[in-house]
XYZ file of C-alpha atoms in Angstrom:
727
model
C -9.870 -142.126 116.185
C -9.383 -143.397 119.653
C -7.078 -146.348 119.814
C -7.743 -149.328 122.065
C -5.122 -148.267 124.627
C -6.195 -144.617 124.960
C -7.496 -143.617 128.383
C -10.961 -142.114 128.602
C -11.220 -138.824 130.486
C -13.984 -137.217 132.515
C -15.396 -133.714 132.286
C -18.085 -131.942 134.317
C -19.611 -128.493 134.169
C -22.519 -126.165 133.470
C -24.166 -125.983 130.036
C -23.874 -122.390 128.817
C -25.283 -122.885 125.303
C -26.837 -125.659 123.227
C -25.385 -125.168 119.747
C -27.282 -128.112 118.237
C -29.576 -130.886 119.446
C -31.455 -133.506 117.415
C -34.545 -134.796 119.244
C -34.650 -137.804 116.875
C -31.143 -139.153 117.482
C -30.145 -137.280 120.656
C -26.952 -135.976 119.004
C -25.907 -132.647 120.513
C -23.172 -130.013 120.422
C -23.030 -128.003 123.642
C -20.792 -125.305 125.136
C -19.855 -126.102 128.735
C -18.260 -124.094 131.518
C -16.176 -126.985 132.803
C -14.302 -127.345 136.052
C -10.584 -126.756 135.561
C -11.036 -125.064 132.142
C -10.672 -121.299 131.711
C -12.584 -121.100 128.404
C -15.870 -122.671 127.418
C -15.474 -126.254 126.142
C -17.296 -127.704 123.119
C -18.752 -131.082 124.077
C -20.161 -133.481 121.447
C -22.361 -136.399 122.512
C -25.907 -137.734 122.753
C -28.699 -136.839 125.176
C -32.484 -137.157 124.977
C -32.765 -133.593 126.287
C -30.220 -130.924 127.230
C -30.766 -127.280 128.187
C -28.632 -124.282 129.165
C -28.125 -124.142 132.916
C -28.100 -127.926 133.333
C -25.119 -129.732 134.774
C -23.391 -132.393 132.664
C -21.010 -135.208 133.488
C -19.217 -136.536 130.392
C -16.823 -139.424 129.752
C -14.842 -139.472 126.515
C -11.698 -138.029 124.986
C -10.254 -134.782 123.708
C -10.020 -134.263 119.959
C -8.225 -131.415 118.200
C -10.511 -130.784 115.213
C -8.909 -129.329 112.093
C -11.550 -126.587 111.690
C -13.102 -126.194 115.137
C -10.166 -126.671 117.452
C -10.192 -128.593 120.731
C -13.405 -130.532 121.459
C -14.481 -133.130 123.989
C -16.141 -136.128 122.338
C -18.351 -137.835 124.911
C -19.210 -141.506 124.687
C -21.265 -141.070 127.875
C -23.221 -137.930 128.735
C -25.270 -137.593 131.925
C -27.467 -134.494 132.300
C -28.617 -133.238 135.737
C -30.683 -130.253 136.890
C -28.748 -127.110 137.884
C -28.147 -126.229 141.520
C -26.919 -122.607 141.391
C -29.401 -119.726 141.148
C -27.794 -118.524 137.915
C -27.957 -122.030 136.434
C -31.585 -122.471 137.512
C -32.564 -119.184 135.892
C -30.809 -120.055 132.620
C -32.357 -123.525 132.690
C -35.917 -122.325 133.241
C -35.481 -119.496 130.735
C -34.226 -121.743 127.925
C -37.738 -122.447 126.630
C -37.674 -126.142 127.551
C -40.778 -125.707 129.756
C -43.836 -124.273 128.056
C -45.015 -121.137 129.812
C -41.588 -120.047 131.054
C -39.253 -117.725 129.155
C -36.358 -115.566 130.434
C -38.704 -113.031 132.066
C -40.727 -115.560 134.069
C -37.576 -117.544 134.871
C -36.151 -114.455 136.594
C -39.426 -113.876 138.467
C -39.640 -117.505 139.638
C -36.037 -117.621 140.875
C -36.511 -114.293 142.658
C -39.681 -115.588 144.327
C -38.586 -119.095 145.322
C -34.781 -119.256 144.969
C -33.253 -122.743 145.000
C -36.625 -124.216 146.051
C -38.262 -123.351 142.713
C -38.190 -126.970 141.405
C -39.837 -128.252 144.632
C -42.518 -125.565 144.324
C -43.304 -126.547 140.711
C -43.442 -130.235 141.607
C -45.019 -130.305 145.080
C -46.761 -126.926 145.611
C -47.862 -125.807 142.123
C -50.585 -123.536 143.547
C -47.842 -121.220 144.878
C -46.802 -120.433 141.290
C -49.771 -118.088 141.057
C -48.093 -115.873 143.680
C -45.795 -114.716 140.900
C -47.059 -111.705 139.008
C -48.427 -112.705 135.554
C -48.808 -116.439 136.255
C -52.465 -117.441 136.134
C -54.082 -120.897 136.247
C -53.476 -121.660 132.531
C -49.777 -120.731 132.588
C -49.286 -122.532 135.897
C -50.819 -125.693 134.443
C -48.511 -125.515 131.415
C -45.461 -125.050 133.653
C -46.368 -128.090 135.792
C -46.983 -130.283 132.717
C -43.751 -129.167 131.027
C -41.733 -129.827 134.162
C -43.255 -133.324 134.510
C -42.257 -134.189 130.933
C -38.676 -133.032 131.414
C -38.381 -134.871 134.714
C -39.676 -138.075 133.110
C -37.122 -137.853 130.292
C -34.292 -137.295 132.749
C -35.328 -140.162 135.024
C -35.626 -142.513 132.075
C -32.179 -141.608 130.777
C -30.573 -141.964 134.210
C -32.272 -145.337 134.699
C -31.194 -146.693 131.316
C -27.640 -145.403 131.602
C -27.347 -146.918 135.076
C -28.210 -150.289 133.557
C -25.581 -150.212 130.843
C -27.579 -148.784 127.937
C -25.628 -146.377 125.737
C -26.998 -142.861 125.349
C -27.884 -143.359 121.674
C -29.768 -146.585 122.458
C -31.439 -144.901 125.435
C -32.762 -142.149 123.166
C -34.171 -144.829 120.837
C -35.862 -146.568 123.791
C -37.360 -143.314 125.042
C -38.686 -142.495 121.553
C -40.353 -145.931 121.417
C -41.890 -146.130 124.896
C -42.158 -142.482 125.914
C -42.780 -141.785 129.607
C -43.591 -145.472 130.219
C -40.032 -146.516 129.373
C -38.834 -147.218 132.946
C -41.941 -149.217 133.838
C -41.857 -151.253 130.613
C -38.156 -152.026 130.756
C -38.306 -152.886 134.472
C -41.299 -155.159 133.958
C -39.763 -157.042 131.037
C -36.365 -155.937 129.693
C -36.542 -158.709 127.077
C -39.173 -156.733 125.194
C -36.297 -154.473 124.092
C -35.009 -157.241 121.808
C -38.403 -157.368 120.111
C -39.202 -153.664 119.943
C -35.923 -151.741 119.549
C -33.739 -152.021 116.439
C -30.129 -152.647 117.397
C -30.905 -154.315 120.731
C -30.809 -158.095 120.655
C -31.501 -160.735 123.261
C -27.924 -160.675 124.568
C -28.074 -156.925 125.312
C -31.514 -157.265 126.908
C -30.155 -160.176 128.968
C -27.376 -157.988 130.391
C -29.930 -155.314 131.360
C -32.143 -157.979 132.927
C -29.219 -159.244 135.013
C -28.515 -155.716 136.265
C -32.184 -155.434 137.208
C -31.803 -158.550 139.324
C -33.745 -160.961 137.107
C -32.563 -164.520 137.721
C -31.132 -166.612 134.891
C -33.701 -169.290 135.673
C -36.664 -166.907 135.776
C -39.686 -167.822 133.679
C -39.615 -164.451 131.914
C -36.066 -165.187 130.703
C -36.905 -168.760 129.710
C -39.861 -167.604 127.604
C -37.907 -164.802 125.930
C -35.005 -167.178 125.367
C -37.176 -169.642 123.440
C -38.118 -166.904 120.980
C -34.439 -165.983 120.773
C -33.498 -169.605 120.012
C -36.217 -169.777 117.366
C -34.978 -166.528 115.807
C -31.471 -168.017 115.704
C -32.937 -170.913 113.715
C -34.755 -168.469 111.422
C -31.446 -166.685 110.770
C -30.149 -170.069 109.554
C -33.019 -170.259 107.048
C -35.565 -172.323 108.978
C -39.265 -171.477 109.291
C -39.595 -173.780 112.309
C -37.650 -176.230 114.450
C -38.612 -179.663 115.755
C -39.651 -179.234 119.390
C -36.798 -181.391 120.737
C -34.227 -179.505 118.646
C -35.594 -176.159 119.847
C -35.400 -177.196 123.513
C -31.851 -178.494 123.030
C -30.762 -175.278 121.308
C -32.395 -173.106 124.004
C -30.733 -175.229 126.699
C -27.328 -174.557 125.131
C -27.900 -170.842 124.514
C -29.487 -170.016 127.877
C -27.950 -172.596 130.235
C -31.387 -173.255 131.710
C -32.653 -176.695 132.886
C -34.776 -178.445 130.250
C -37.879 -178.950 132.488
C -38.122 -175.170 132.942
C -37.908 -174.676 129.162
C -40.646 -177.269 128.601
C -42.888 -175.322 130.986
C -41.952 -172.043 129.275
C -42.777 -173.490 125.861
C -46.194 -174.549 127.110
C -46.892 -170.971 128.230
C -45.650 -169.541 124.922
C -47.950 -171.906 123.004
C -50.909 -171.099 125.269
C -50.408 -167.360 124.661
C -49.991 -167.868 120.869
C -46.476 -166.428 120.981
C -45.378 -169.506 119.027
C -47.328 -172.069 116.981
C -47.046 -175.865 116.836
C -47.549 -177.903 113.653
C -46.219 -181.170 112.277
C -43.636 -181.477 109.512
C -43.612 -185.111 108.468
C -43.647 -187.137 111.664
C -42.189 -184.431 113.881
C -43.950 -181.797 115.954
C -42.370 -178.447 115.094
C -42.535 -174.977 116.592
C -43.083 -171.968 114.319
C -43.016 -168.249 114.829
C -46.653 -167.443 113.950
C -45.839 -164.964 111.191
C -43.900 -167.651 109.301
C -46.631 -170.262 109.819
C -49.216 -167.839 108.405
C -46.883 -166.822 105.551
C -46.516 -170.439 104.417
C -50.300 -170.863 104.532
C -50.719 -167.698 102.455
C -48.262 -168.822 99.759
C -49.999 -172.186 99.328
C -53.501 -170.696 99.305
C -52.653 -167.887 96.875
C -50.797 -170.129 94.394
C -53.787 -172.507 94.360
C -56.213 -169.626 93.890
C -54.190 -168.079 91.060
C -53.776 -171.390 89.244
C -57.527 -172.130 89.390
C -58.763 -168.952 87.655
C -59.027 -168.548 83.871
C -56.314 -166.861 81.804
C -56.243 -163.049 81.673
C -55.718 -163.018 77.886
C -57.604 -164.692 75.025
C -56.359 -167.996 73.596
C -53.026 -167.597 71.802
C -51.899 -170.147 69.220
C -48.211 -170.900 69.985
C -47.682 -172.264 66.448
C -48.339 -168.736 65.134
C -46.979 -166.726 68.060
C -43.551 -168.385 68.255
C -42.458 -167.785 64.611
C -43.825 -164.231 64.906
C -41.759 -163.446 68.021
C -38.631 -165.059 66.535
C -38.921 -162.618 63.647
C -39.485 -159.656 65.960
C -36.518 -160.480 68.202
C -34.268 -161.818 65.442
C -33.605 -165.095 67.277
C -34.045 -168.787 66.682
C -35.511 -170.408 69.779
C -34.440 -173.832 70.977
C -37.011 -176.606 71.243
C -37.003 -176.299 75.058
C -37.737 -172.566 74.791
C -40.540 -173.149 72.284
C -42.106 -175.735 74.600
C -41.814 -173.338 77.561
C -43.538 -170.531 75.635
C -46.435 -172.843 74.762
C -46.810 -173.737 78.470
C -46.561 -170.085 79.543
C -49.320 -168.993 77.151
C -51.638 -171.595 78.653
C -50.670 -171.436 82.370
C -51.745 -168.995 85.055
C -48.644 -169.815 87.121
C -45.371 -171.331 85.922
C -41.689 -171.559 86.891
C -38.723 -170.987 84.573
C -35.441 -172.266 85.989
C -31.942 -173.023 84.730
C -28.320 -171.968 85.039
C -26.372 -169.234 83.248
C -26.314 -169.191 79.437
C -29.386 -171.416 78.948
C -31.645 -168.704 77.536
C -33.898 -167.699 80.456
C -33.705 -164.027 79.437
C -34.566 -164.735 75.779
C -37.476 -166.907 76.881
C -38.892 -164.240 79.192
C -38.464 -161.556 76.519
C -40.305 -163.720 73.978
C -43.258 -164.242 76.328
C -43.400 -160.539 77.179
C -43.295 -159.515 73.495
C -46.162 -161.901 72.602
C -48.361 -160.696 75.468
C -47.581 -157.031 74.783
C -48.912 -157.552 71.261
C -52.182 -158.772 72.818
C -52.463 -155.665 74.967
C -51.695 -157.307 78.299
C -50.236 -155.166 81.088
C -47.034 -156.450 82.676
C -45.257 -155.856 86.000
C -41.630 -156.905 86.530
C -39.970 -157.355 89.916
C -36.788 -158.678 91.530
C -35.610 -158.922 95.150
C -32.723 -156.411 94.927
C -32.105 -153.097 93.228
C -29.262 -154.547 91.155
C -31.376 -157.500 90.015
C -34.264 -155.173 89.114
C -31.914 -152.931 87.136
C -30.568 -155.932 85.243
C -34.114 -157.118 84.495
C -34.966 -153.666 83.120
C -31.877 -153.677 80.894
C -32.602 -157.152 79.515
C -36.317 -156.565 78.801
C -36.422 -152.850 77.962
C -39.308 -152.512 80.441
C -39.460 -150.940 83.886
C -38.653 -153.381 86.684
C -38.914 -152.593 90.378
C -37.664 -154.144 93.562
C -40.377 -156.144 95.287
C -40.429 -153.563 98.086
C -41.064 -150.700 95.666
C -43.571 -152.702 93.633
C -45.591 -153.386 96.786
C -45.171 -149.739 97.932
C -43.800 -150.133 101.410
C -45.001 -147.446 103.819
C -42.334 -146.546 106.408
C -44.920 -144.947 108.691
C -47.311 -147.914 108.740
C -44.552 -150.516 108.558
C -46.442 -152.502 105.916
C -47.082 -152.737 102.185
C -49.804 -150.633 100.576
C -50.357 -153.303 97.935
C -52.315 -156.296 99.256
C -55.665 -158.051 98.785
C -57.420 -154.736 99.440
C -55.294 -152.824 96.919
C -53.851 -155.371 94.450
C -51.352 -154.710 91.687
C -52.740 -153.520 88.354
C -51.317 -156.080 85.912
C -52.274 -159.065 83.780
C -48.879 -160.702 84.223
C -46.287 -160.475 86.999
C -42.753 -161.717 86.279
C -40.517 -162.216 89.331
C -36.812 -162.739 88.614
C -34.068 -164.128 90.907
C -36.745 -165.932 92.921
C -34.176 -168.191 94.603
C -33.506 -165.149 96.811
C -37.135 -164.610 97.835
C -37.917 -165.874 101.330
C -41.236 -167.029 102.771
C -42.463 -163.686 104.247
C -41.627 -161.753 101.073
C -43.286 -164.288 98.771
C -46.403 -164.239 100.946
C -46.571 -160.442 100.774
C -46.051 -160.523 97.004
C -48.747 -163.148 96.342
C -51.260 -161.285 98.514
C -50.919 -158.346 96.117
C -51.310 -160.346 92.869
C -54.894 -159.989 91.550
C -56.755 -163.261 90.961
C -57.054 -162.556 87.248
C -53.283 -162.121 86.733
C -50.788 -164.718 85.561
C -47.505 -165.254 87.386
C -44.134 -166.327 85.990
C -41.501 -167.229 88.575
C -37.929 -167.103 87.245
C -34.817 -168.243 89.073
C -31.894 -170.638 89.298
C -32.921 -173.325 91.776
C -29.317 -174.618 91.988
C -28.086 -171.381 93.551
C -27.981 -170.806 97.295
C -31.426 -170.544 98.852
C -32.633 -167.229 100.270
C -30.807 -165.633 103.185
C -34.191 -165.334 104.901
C -36.318 -168.292 106.040
C -37.513 -171.006 103.689
C -36.590 -172.295 100.239
C -39.561 -171.029 98.284
C -38.385 -171.672 94.718
C -37.203 -175.224 95.460
C -40.428 -176.055 97.320
C -42.674 -174.739 94.538
C -40.743 -176.756 91.933
C -40.715 -179.921 94.063
C -44.426 -179.686 94.858
C -45.511 -180.277 91.243
C -48.370 -177.814 91.758
C -47.429 -175.661 88.748
C -45.668 -176.334 85.412
C -41.865 -175.985 85.439
C -39.690 -175.165 82.427
C -36.169 -176.341 83.332
C -33.726 -175.085 80.686
C -30.470 -177.039 80.424
C -29.042 -176.429 76.949
C -26.083 -174.002 76.978
C -26.258 -171.810 73.891
C -23.294 -171.619 71.549
C -22.380 -168.011 72.359
C -22.570 -168.695 76.091
C -20.522 -171.897 75.697
C -17.550 -169.754 74.656
C -17.439 -168.334 78.188
C -15.334 -170.310 80.660
C -17.336 -168.656 83.466
C -20.498 -170.340 82.193
C -18.958 -173.695 81.285
C -17.136 -173.910 84.620
C -20.263 -172.916 86.544
C -22.126 -175.801 84.922
C -19.225 -178.183 85.604
C -19.345 -177.266 89.288
C -23.131 -177.686 89.330
C -22.726 -181.199 87.891
C -20.205 -182.078 90.606
C -17.148 -181.794 88.323
C -13.958 -179.835 88.953
C -13.818 -176.555 87.019
C -11.155 -176.261 84.321
C -8.422 -174.339 86.142
C -5.877 -174.300 83.291
C -6.063 -171.112 81.184
C -5.650 -171.267 77.398
C -2.075 -170.990 76.157
C -2.785 -167.877 74.113
C -5.018 -164.873 74.530
C -7.178 -163.746 77.388
C -9.993 -165.689 78.991
C -12.681 -164.848 81.546
C -11.823 -167.471 84.201
C -8.511 -167.859 86.074
C -7.129 -169.739 89.050
C -4.344 -168.276 91.232
C -2.866 -170.952 93.525
C -2.168 -170.048 97.150
C -0.941 -172.688 99.606
C -1.943 -170.947 102.856
C -4.128 -168.006 103.950
C -0.941 -166.020 104.641
C -0.013 -166.558 101.001
C -3.543 -165.882 99.690
C -4.060 -162.465 101.294
C -1.208 -160.608 99.496
C -2.119 -162.395 96.243
C -5.744 -161.242 96.508
C -4.603 -157.675 97.138
C -2.142 -157.780 94.240
C -4.771 -159.237 91.871
C -7.423 -156.678 92.853
C -5.223 -153.585 93.087
C -2.799 -154.135 90.206
C -3.193 -157.139 87.921
C -6.908 -156.853 87.080
C -6.883 -153.066 86.436
C -3.659 -153.272 84.432
C -4.695 -156.182 82.208
C -8.463 -155.774 81.923
C -9.027 -152.074 82.705
C -11.473 -152.662 85.576
C -11.720 -150.144 88.412
C -10.481 -152.048 91.501
C -13.165 -150.563 93.778
C -16.237 -150.089 91.572
C -15.850 -153.032 89.162
C -14.150 -155.719 91.264
C -15.929 -157.542 94.089
C -14.216 -160.013 96.404
C -16.679 -162.771 97.410
C -15.818 -164.956 100.391
C -17.357 -168.224 101.542
C -17.624 -166.846 105.085
C -17.064 -163.787 107.300
C -14.447 -165.227 109.663
C -10.843 -166.252 109.108
C -7.830 -164.636 107.497
C -9.407 -164.872 104.042
C -12.905 -164.156 105.358
C -14.809 -161.015 104.409
C -14.212 -159.161 107.690
C -10.414 -159.547 107.617
C -10.082 -158.899 103.873
C -12.151 -155.721 104.167
C -9.562 -154.245 106.515
C -6.669 -155.244 104.235
C -8.381 -154.095 101.032
C -9.399 -150.793 102.615
C -5.725 -150.089 103.378
C -4.738 -151.026 99.822
C -7.554 -149.342 97.860
C -8.342 -146.220 99.890
C -4.945 -145.248 101.335
C -5.150 -141.550 100.496
C -7.900 -141.013 103.045
C -6.030 -142.313 106.087
C -5.072 -138.788 107.137
C -8.686 -137.615 106.727
C -11.527 -137.665 109.306
C -12.810 -141.144 110.138
C -15.520 -142.694 112.267
C -15.201 -146.017 114.057
C -18.469 -147.762 114.824
C -19.602 -151.371 115.260
C -16.254 -152.904 114.359
C -15.459 -150.924 111.192
C -13.678 -147.638 110.484
C -15.206 -145.535 107.694
C -13.603 -142.823 105.577
C -14.589 -140.862 102.479
C -14.189 -143.083 99.424
C -14.969 -146.348 101.212
C -17.170 -148.944 99.527
C -20.000 -150.090 101.803
C -23.042 -152.367 101.744
C -26.400 -151.911 103.446
C -26.928 -154.996 105.636
C -30.609 -154.628 106.550
C -33.704 -153.079 105.036
C -34.190 -149.419 106.007
C -37.573 -148.444 104.649
C -37.386 -144.815 105.761
C -34.141 -144.287 103.860
C -35.343 -146.545 101.014
C -32.086 -148.479 101.159
C -32.241 -152.253 101.231
C -30.165 -155.238 102.275
C -27.418 -155.805 99.683
C -27.383 -152.279 98.204
C -23.809 -151.072 97.580
C -22.759 -147.444 97.991
C -19.734 -145.201 98.490
C -18.984 -142.822 101.359
C -18.944 -139.304 99.922
C -18.901 -137.111 103.043
C -18.159 -137.407 106.745
C -19.036 -134.685 109.255
C -17.650 -135.356 112.759
C -19.390 -132.253 114.120
C -22.844 -133.292 112.977
C -22.098 -136.962 113.736
C -23.203 -137.792 110.189
C -21.892 -139.741 107.220
C -23.226 -139.552 103.649
C -23.326 -142.606 101.379
C -24.071 -142.419 97.654
C -26.282 -145.256 96.371
C -26.441 -145.133 92.548
C -26.392 -141.324 92.486
C -28.705 -140.866 95.508
C -27.038 -139.458 98.643
C -28.308 -140.940 101.927
C -27.343 -139.486 105.326
C -26.602 -141.755 108.325
C -26.152 -140.679 111.913
C -23.063 -142.360 113.372
C -25.345 -144.363 115.670
C -27.036 -145.874 112.600
C -23.865 -147.359 111.110
C -24.808 -150.787 112.449
C -26.914 -150.902 109.258
C -23.864 -150.912 106.963
C -20.524 -152.692 106.584
C -17.397 -152.261 104.497
C -17.847 -154.002 101.156
C -14.490 -154.332 99.434
C -15.166 -157.967 100.322
C -18.497 -159.566 101.190
C -19.863 -163.081 101.516
C -21.236 -165.073 98.600
C -24.532 -165.248 100.499
C -24.742 -161.456 100.553
C -24.010 -161.269 96.807
C -27.152 -163.163 95.791
C -29.155 -161.339 93.141
C -26.176 -159.202 92.168
C -23.750 -159.388 89.255
C -20.374 -157.688 89.066
C -18.030 -157.073 86.112
C -15.351 -159.043 87.988
C -15.352 -161.275 91.058
C -12.424 -162.662 93.025
C -13.222 -165.691 95.190
C -10.839 -166.978 97.875
C -11.324 -170.755 98.285
C -9.295 -172.192 101.176
C -9.636 -175.336 103.272
C -10.090 -173.112 106.332
C -13.571 -172.440 104.888
C -14.363 -176.182 105.075
C -17.618 -175.660 107.015
C -19.053 -173.579 104.163
C -17.506 -175.307 101.159
C -20.535 -176.580 99.285
C -21.306 -176.974 95.609
C -24.141 -174.427 95.467
C -21.999 -171.861 97.310
C -19.141 -172.049 94.762
C -21.642 -172.226 91.880
C -23.424 -169.090 93.139
C -20.117 -167.233 93.561
C -18.919 -168.067 90.040
C -22.236 -167.024 88.467
C -21.974 -163.561 90.096
C -19.124 -162.660 87.686
C -20.233 -161.159 84.390
C -16.925 -160.698 82.542
C -14.157 -162.095 84.748
C -13.898 -164.645 87.590
C -10.687 -165.387 89.488
C -10.409 -168.116 92.116
C -7.550 -167.685 94.601
C -6.655 -170.612 96.837
C -6.164 -174.352 96.926
C -7.237 -177.009 94.416
C -8.047 -179.228 97.378
C -10.511 -176.649 98.728
C -12.169 -176.285 95.315
C -12.522 -180.067 95.198
C -14.101 -180.060 98.669
C -16.632 -177.497 97.479
C -17.462 -179.412 94.284
C -18.018 -182.637 96.248
C -19.859 -180.840 99.056
C -23.423 -181.328 97.887
C -24.735 -181.569 101.445
C -28.464 -181.621 102.000
C -28.758 -178.892 104.586
C -32.432 -179.293 105.318
C -34.422 -176.185 106.008
C -37.352 -176.878 108.296
C -40.392 -175.637 106.418
C -43.847 -177.051 105.718
C -44.402 -175.147 102.486
C -43.843 -178.130 100.171
C -46.370 -180.209 102.150
C -48.909 -177.388 102.040
C -48.481 -177.047 98.260
C -48.867 -180.774 97.579
C -51.862 -181.198 99.889
C -54.992 -182.059 97.868
């Protein structure tokens, strides 16, 4: 890979042959007769369109490939029409213009010479002077030339304004021949329409187009950007004053201009105003509507009669205890009685309190009555765990609702509801406002709904705090399980998780004899913690407990930044756990270097690939020639173009937030005072409860104490609770 100090070189020449070109991604392999080179040069890069005979200007570096020899890898590739007669003939004869093949290319060049492009564009009637070209063929030639010219002009325009070739291809695929006009009119639309382009990138393009920092178009786009920043922090809205202050800081625009811009955004329904308590707040409309949907659907579901006949809990509970071979606690018995008589209910509680046994008991009773059941969870790992614990099929919410990549929406909705009498949703603390709204739209009125989750865990990464708001509203019955069962009480993971949740220090002293499932490794400073984490993961855990250091052990960090943050530890753990691949091909994209064998995580939902945020996979193949990398997700290989690697990240270490809904055989959690901004009780509690068989904290007792005491009320601005309690 190119190092940071390597000089980029330039190369120019005539395209002799197009070995490969992908119209979807723009990736191409071309053979070029380059100035100063005796033999043809293989150039690898990206271009919306490239044909033999065209002239290319490339910027990049030379790479001596093990199998294919010397190649020029272009980070920038500019394609221009040919100027020589031979180049023009090859270009026209390549098949890129409908109606012209090698024979007609030769005839056209013979008839018009170097002026052939001007004839096609400005005097198309003259084409019929060429033998065999009639009105139909002439029309096809003119149309084909116009398309090619449009593509070229768009690419040149975008590249001139700092857009990479891969991004330019994506823009062209989205806007087509209107790309230049649309981007020139409002470059900020790129942040809304094109994946991978945010406000900051659009802002740079806007500046190059001469758009002033204080322009109204920038102020309006910047307000949406500021609101999206708030959404990324979990809010569904922001108080108007807070939004204007945030936008003022982010955009460096005078407040009066932002007030005017907000008025225009409200008038055009780009944003929505509503009150939360005494404060006027600004919502993105889709979140405002999603909150309304959740409240309306929960009320509607709760008001309809039960989908099954009356069930006597005094008979059903002893029956199910016999079937499952368990003795239910009084709290579980009471919860079953409520579930059998409630259209909607919530089951919440920490680890080891019997949520799984309770859900299984309810499912077994209803199955005996012939009721149909659907099970769902937010992530693939959570759905798999739900399947294993119930013996029934469970799906991710996305798969349950049948997302359609082409339409960009869910097939299941009010028009085509789910076919079930009962829907059980697990790990609901992870479910954000838009996802819950989509789910409830698809639940038929007749069906019952059981919402299961641990309300003391971190709230969803996405906007809102759905589970907490539903519980706090009092709209539906809540079974809060608190009793730790005897078998679970033997686990120090579970007992320490509950201690943390109560605001008590976990027991950090291991038993004098035998193994346990919870350890603390002291480290005074980050410089001390990093080698200890590596030693624990690479050597001590595998040697003592037999866990695979890559597949079974997950490092969970309070935050991304810092020496013991996920980003830094990923680099160190990659060196320690995948060293044999450092002499193998690698690709460096978006801040990470990937090699075969690397552990990675999908960081956003990709509906076309059917890979979702939080899914973990392993790199199994890397093809520098095809610009592709293959990742195996639970036995399913998924191919990524190098330009799509902004969707993934190394995952030897990840954040506790990203681990929600997942469990791992072993977790290692660095807890240092440098993480002070993130050290909160629910963060540490969530991290500890991710470990199934072994949890190891590495760090400072002081930092653990800060986390245990850090029960901050980080308010999320949402009106859902008010909507649910409204009579």
